[in-house]
Amino acid sequence: MSVYWNTRTKGLSPYVPGEQPQNGQFIKLNTNENPYPPSPGVLEAVKKAADEKLRLYPDPACTVFREAAAARYGVKPEQVFAGNGSDEVLAFAFAAFFESGRNALPVLFPDITYSFYPVYAELWGTPFRTVPLAEDFSVVIGDYLVPSGGAVIANPNAPTGISLSLDGIFALASHLERQERVLVVDEAYAAFAGNGGTDGRGGTGRMCPAGSAVPFIEKYRNVLTVHTLSKSASLAGLRAGFAIGDQELIEGLCRVRDSFNSYTLDRIALAGATAALSDAAYYNGTNEKIIKTRGRVSAELKGMGFTVLPSSANFVFVKHPRLGGKEFFTALRERGILVRHFDRPRIAGYLRISIGLDGDMDRFLDACRRM
Ligand code: PMP
């Protein structure tokens, strides 16, 4: 605490990101980064963007990036908002759509989900209520069909990896639409659902994952889908995310952004992110490999007696048959393998293991066998 902090700063409980060791001695399976490199087209675009034009501000509207996202997802550029990672997009969404103040109805999200949601709610003074997941860690949509200030659902959820059917999303969207409230669907991991990367309308060419709510944003005008290039496009280091939804929602996000920072994506990030969205074939290939590795790792762990939740993401959420979560975490760390442990009710016995390269996963499995 500092006397110079204002009351709000004193009251914050900031999000704590996974460890980023700077010496490279670990097998790093702790922050859901993609183990495969960005596409060659991305690296070329990034290098090309490092030129004398860096003296100029970037396009504040991120036009070329939004056009590329729109083409890939089969929507209009006016239905796309770009941000500096999806964390920023989520922060803007909380500010734009959820009421703050003690008298506001609470925003709902699961008790076990991305731990940044309560942090944003607290930052903006938005009341929230967490809704317990079922015993099997699935979302119980019926529990959300009550008066609320809106809702946030990660689909697939994190850190469980469990996905929710679109029927569930639509039931909640309809309920919230009647109350003129927004449903934010965080699709950070949707590309790993393993359903072939089609667009949910049976089309080809577009690269919208089949479990995504994007094809339905014109029907559900209160649904904002949020996406990131950090996981499925191997670009956690570049910081690019985006939202897709009705134009009115996108305009709301722009109002918040332009009251905060007009230039959220720099010229280099814009170039790389745009190239990534045009390289669907490359990323389909790398993401398929991750899905395959996930299946193999899950089966082997189950064979060793571990509990493994059914994952639609680029990580698995697992419980050791004998060791507690913290002990299992420490034992892996001692063997040079970094994973994520959340010391929180209901999930303290579990570890979240990001899916890495096959060789690294073999070393992880080997370590598990020896414990
Ligand atoms: N949503 C979820 C569910 C996540 O796990 C993450 C990654 N920590 C993010 C959003 C944010 O990703 P980024 O800011 O890198 O786009």
Tab-separated table of N, CA, C and O and ligand atoms in Angstrom, residues 15 32 84-88 90 114 117 154 158 186 188-189 227-231 236 239-241 352, ligand 1:
chain	number	residue	atom	x	y	z
A	15	TYR	N	-5.146	-9.336	-11.571
A	15	TYR	CA	-4.947	-10.671	-12.143
A	15	TYR	C	-3.456	-11.001	-12.086
A	15	TYR	O	-2.605	-10.119	-12.294
A	32	ASN	N	-0.831	-21.634	-21.948
A	32	ASN	CA	-1.638	-21.940	-23.135
A	32	ASN	C	-1.140	-21.268	-24.410
A	32	ASN	O	-1.917	-20.963	-25.313
A	84	ASN	N	-5.880	-4.752	-28.353
A	84	ASN	CA	-4.534	-5.172	-27.996
A	84	ASN	C	-4.611	-6.441	-27.136
A	84	ASN	O	-4.468	-6.409	-25.915
A	85	GLY	N	-4.882	-7.551	-27.796
A	85	GLY	CA	-5.139	-8.802	-27.078
A	85	GLY	C	-6.606	-8.840	-26.676
A	85	GLY	O	-7.261	-7.792	-26.549
A	86	SER	N	-7.134	-10.051	-26.478
A	86	SER	CA	-8.555	-10.110	-26.124
A	86	SER	C	-8.784	-9.647	-24.695
A	86	SER	O	-9.891	-9.267	-24.329
A	87	ASP	N	-7.743	-9.642	-23.862
A	87	ASP	CA	-7.908	-9.082	-22.522
A	87	ASP	C	-8.379	-7.633	-22.611
A	87	ASP	O	-9.272	-7.209	-21.879
A	88	GLU	N	-7.778	-6.880	-23.503
A	88	GLU	CA	-8.197	-5.480	-23.642
A	88	GLU	C	-9.629	-5.395	-24.160
A	88	GLU	O	-10.435	-4.580	-23.680
A	90	LEU	N	-11.989	-7.552	-23.716
A	90	LEU	CA	-12.874	-7.913	-22.599
A	90	LEU	C	-13.004	-6.743	-21.613
A	90	LEU	O	-14.113	-6.434	-21.155
A	114	TYR	N	-12.344	-17.966	-16.448
A	114	TYR	CA	-11.167	-17.112	-16.616
A	114	TYR	C	-11.136	-16.093	-15.475
A	114	TYR	O	-12.075	-15.314	-15.304
A	117	TYR	N	-12.211	-12.094	-15.292
A	117	TYR	CA	-13.544	-11.462	-15.315
A	117	TYR	C	-13.856	-10.696	-14.020
A	117	TYR	O	-14.274	-9.534	-14.080
A	154	ALA	N	-17.087	-18.181	-21.093
A	154	ALA	CA	-15.966	-18.605	-21.944
A	154	ALA	C	-16.370	-19.946	-22.559
A	154	ALA	O	-16.741	-20.867	-21.842
A	158	ALA	N	-12.411	-21.985	-19.458
A	158	ALA	CA	-11.048	-22.120	-18.939
A	158	ALA	C	-11.145	-22.000	-17.421
A	158	ALA	O	-11.940	-21.189	-16.940
A	186	ASP	N	-16.654	-15.561	-24.714
A	186	ASP	CA	-15.201	-15.502	-24.892
A	186	ASP	C	-14.762	-16.784	-25.606
A	186	ASP	O	-14.733	-17.858	-24.999
A	188	ALA	N	-11.819	-17.653	-26.852
A	188	ALA	CA	-10.351	-17.717	-26.947
A	188	ALA	C	-9.867	-19.085	-27.446
A	188	ALA	O	-8.875	-19.177	-28.168
A	189	TYR	N	-10.583	-20.156	-27.040
A	189	TYR	CA	-10.093	-21.510	-27.361
A	189	TYR	C	-10.956	-22.233	-28.380
A	189	TYR	O	-10.802	-23.442	-28.581
A	227	HIS	N	-12.403	-12.923	-29.404
A	227	HIS	CA	-11.443	-13.838	-30.032
A	227	HIS	C	-10.017	-13.347	-29.795
A	227	HIS	O	-9.795	-12.160	-29.601
A	228	THR	N	-9.087	-14.279	-29.856
A	228	THR	CA	-7.687	-13.889	-29.693
A	228	THR	C	-6.811	-14.581	-30.733
A	228	THR	O	-7.123	-15.688	-31.169
A	229	LEU	N	-5.728	-13.923	-31.090
A	229	LEU	CA	-4.733	-14.567	-31.954
A	229	LEU	C	-3.624	-15.199	-31.119
A	229	LEU	O	-2.713	-15.813	-31.653
A	230	SER	N	-3.716	-15.052	-29.777
A	230	SER	CA	-2.635	-15.536	-28.918
A	230	SER	C	-2.484	-17.051	-28.952
A	230	SER	O	-1.372	-17.570	-28.889
A	231	LYS	N	-3.602	-17.760	-29.022
A	231	LYS	CA	-3.545	-19.227	-28.909
A	231	LYS	C	-3.567	-19.877	-30.290
A	231	LYS	O	-2.607	-20.509	-30.697
A	236	ALA	N	0.839	-14.974	-29.104
A	236	ALA	CA	0.692	-14.397	-27.759
A	236	ALA	C	1.629	-13.205	-27.572
A	236	ALA	O	1.321	-12.267	-26.845
A	239	ARG	N	0.130	-9.523	-29.310
A	239	ARG	CA	-0.996	-8.840	-28.667
A	239	ARG	C	-2.027	-8.370	-29.671
A	239	ARG	O	-2.056	-7.193	-30.070
A	240	ALA	N	-2.856	-9.284	-30.103
A	240	ALA	CA	-3.982	-8.910	-30.971
A	240	ALA	C	-5.187	-9.771	-30.633
A	240	ALA	O	-5.082	-10.991	-30.509
A	241	GLY	N	-6.307	-9.106	-30.466
A	241	GLY	CA	-7.572	-9.799	-30.230
A	241	GLY	C	-8.666	-9.031	-30.936
A	241	GLY	O	-8.433	-7.921	-31.436
A	352	ARG	N	-3.626	-27.323	-14.749
A	352	ARG	CA	-3.914	-27.054	-16.155
A	352	ARG	C	-2.612	-27.201	-16.939
A	352	ARG	O	-1.625	-26.525	-16.656
B	1	PMP	N1	-9.855	-15.322	-22.520
B	1	PMP	C1	-9.452	-16.473	-21.975
B	1	PMP	C2	-10.475	-17.487	-21.579
B	1	PMP	C3	-8.082	-16.715	-21.779
B	1	PMP	O1	-7.662	-17.847	-21.197
B	1	PMP	C4	-7.140	-15.743	-22.176
B	1	PMP	C5	-5.660	-15.990	-22.019
B	1	PMP	N2	-5.141	-15.774	-20.764
B	1	PMP	C6	-7.616	-14.557	-22.732
B	1	PMP	C7	-8.979	-14.389	-22.905
B	1	PMP	C8	-6.705	-13.431	-23.106
B	1	PMP	O2	-5.902	-13.663	-24.190
B	1	PMP	P1	-5.117	-12.521	-24.923
B	1	PMP	O3	-5.219	-11.266	-24.103
B	1	PMP	O4	-3.739	-13.014	-25.045
B	1	PMP	O5	-5.802	-12.341	-26.248
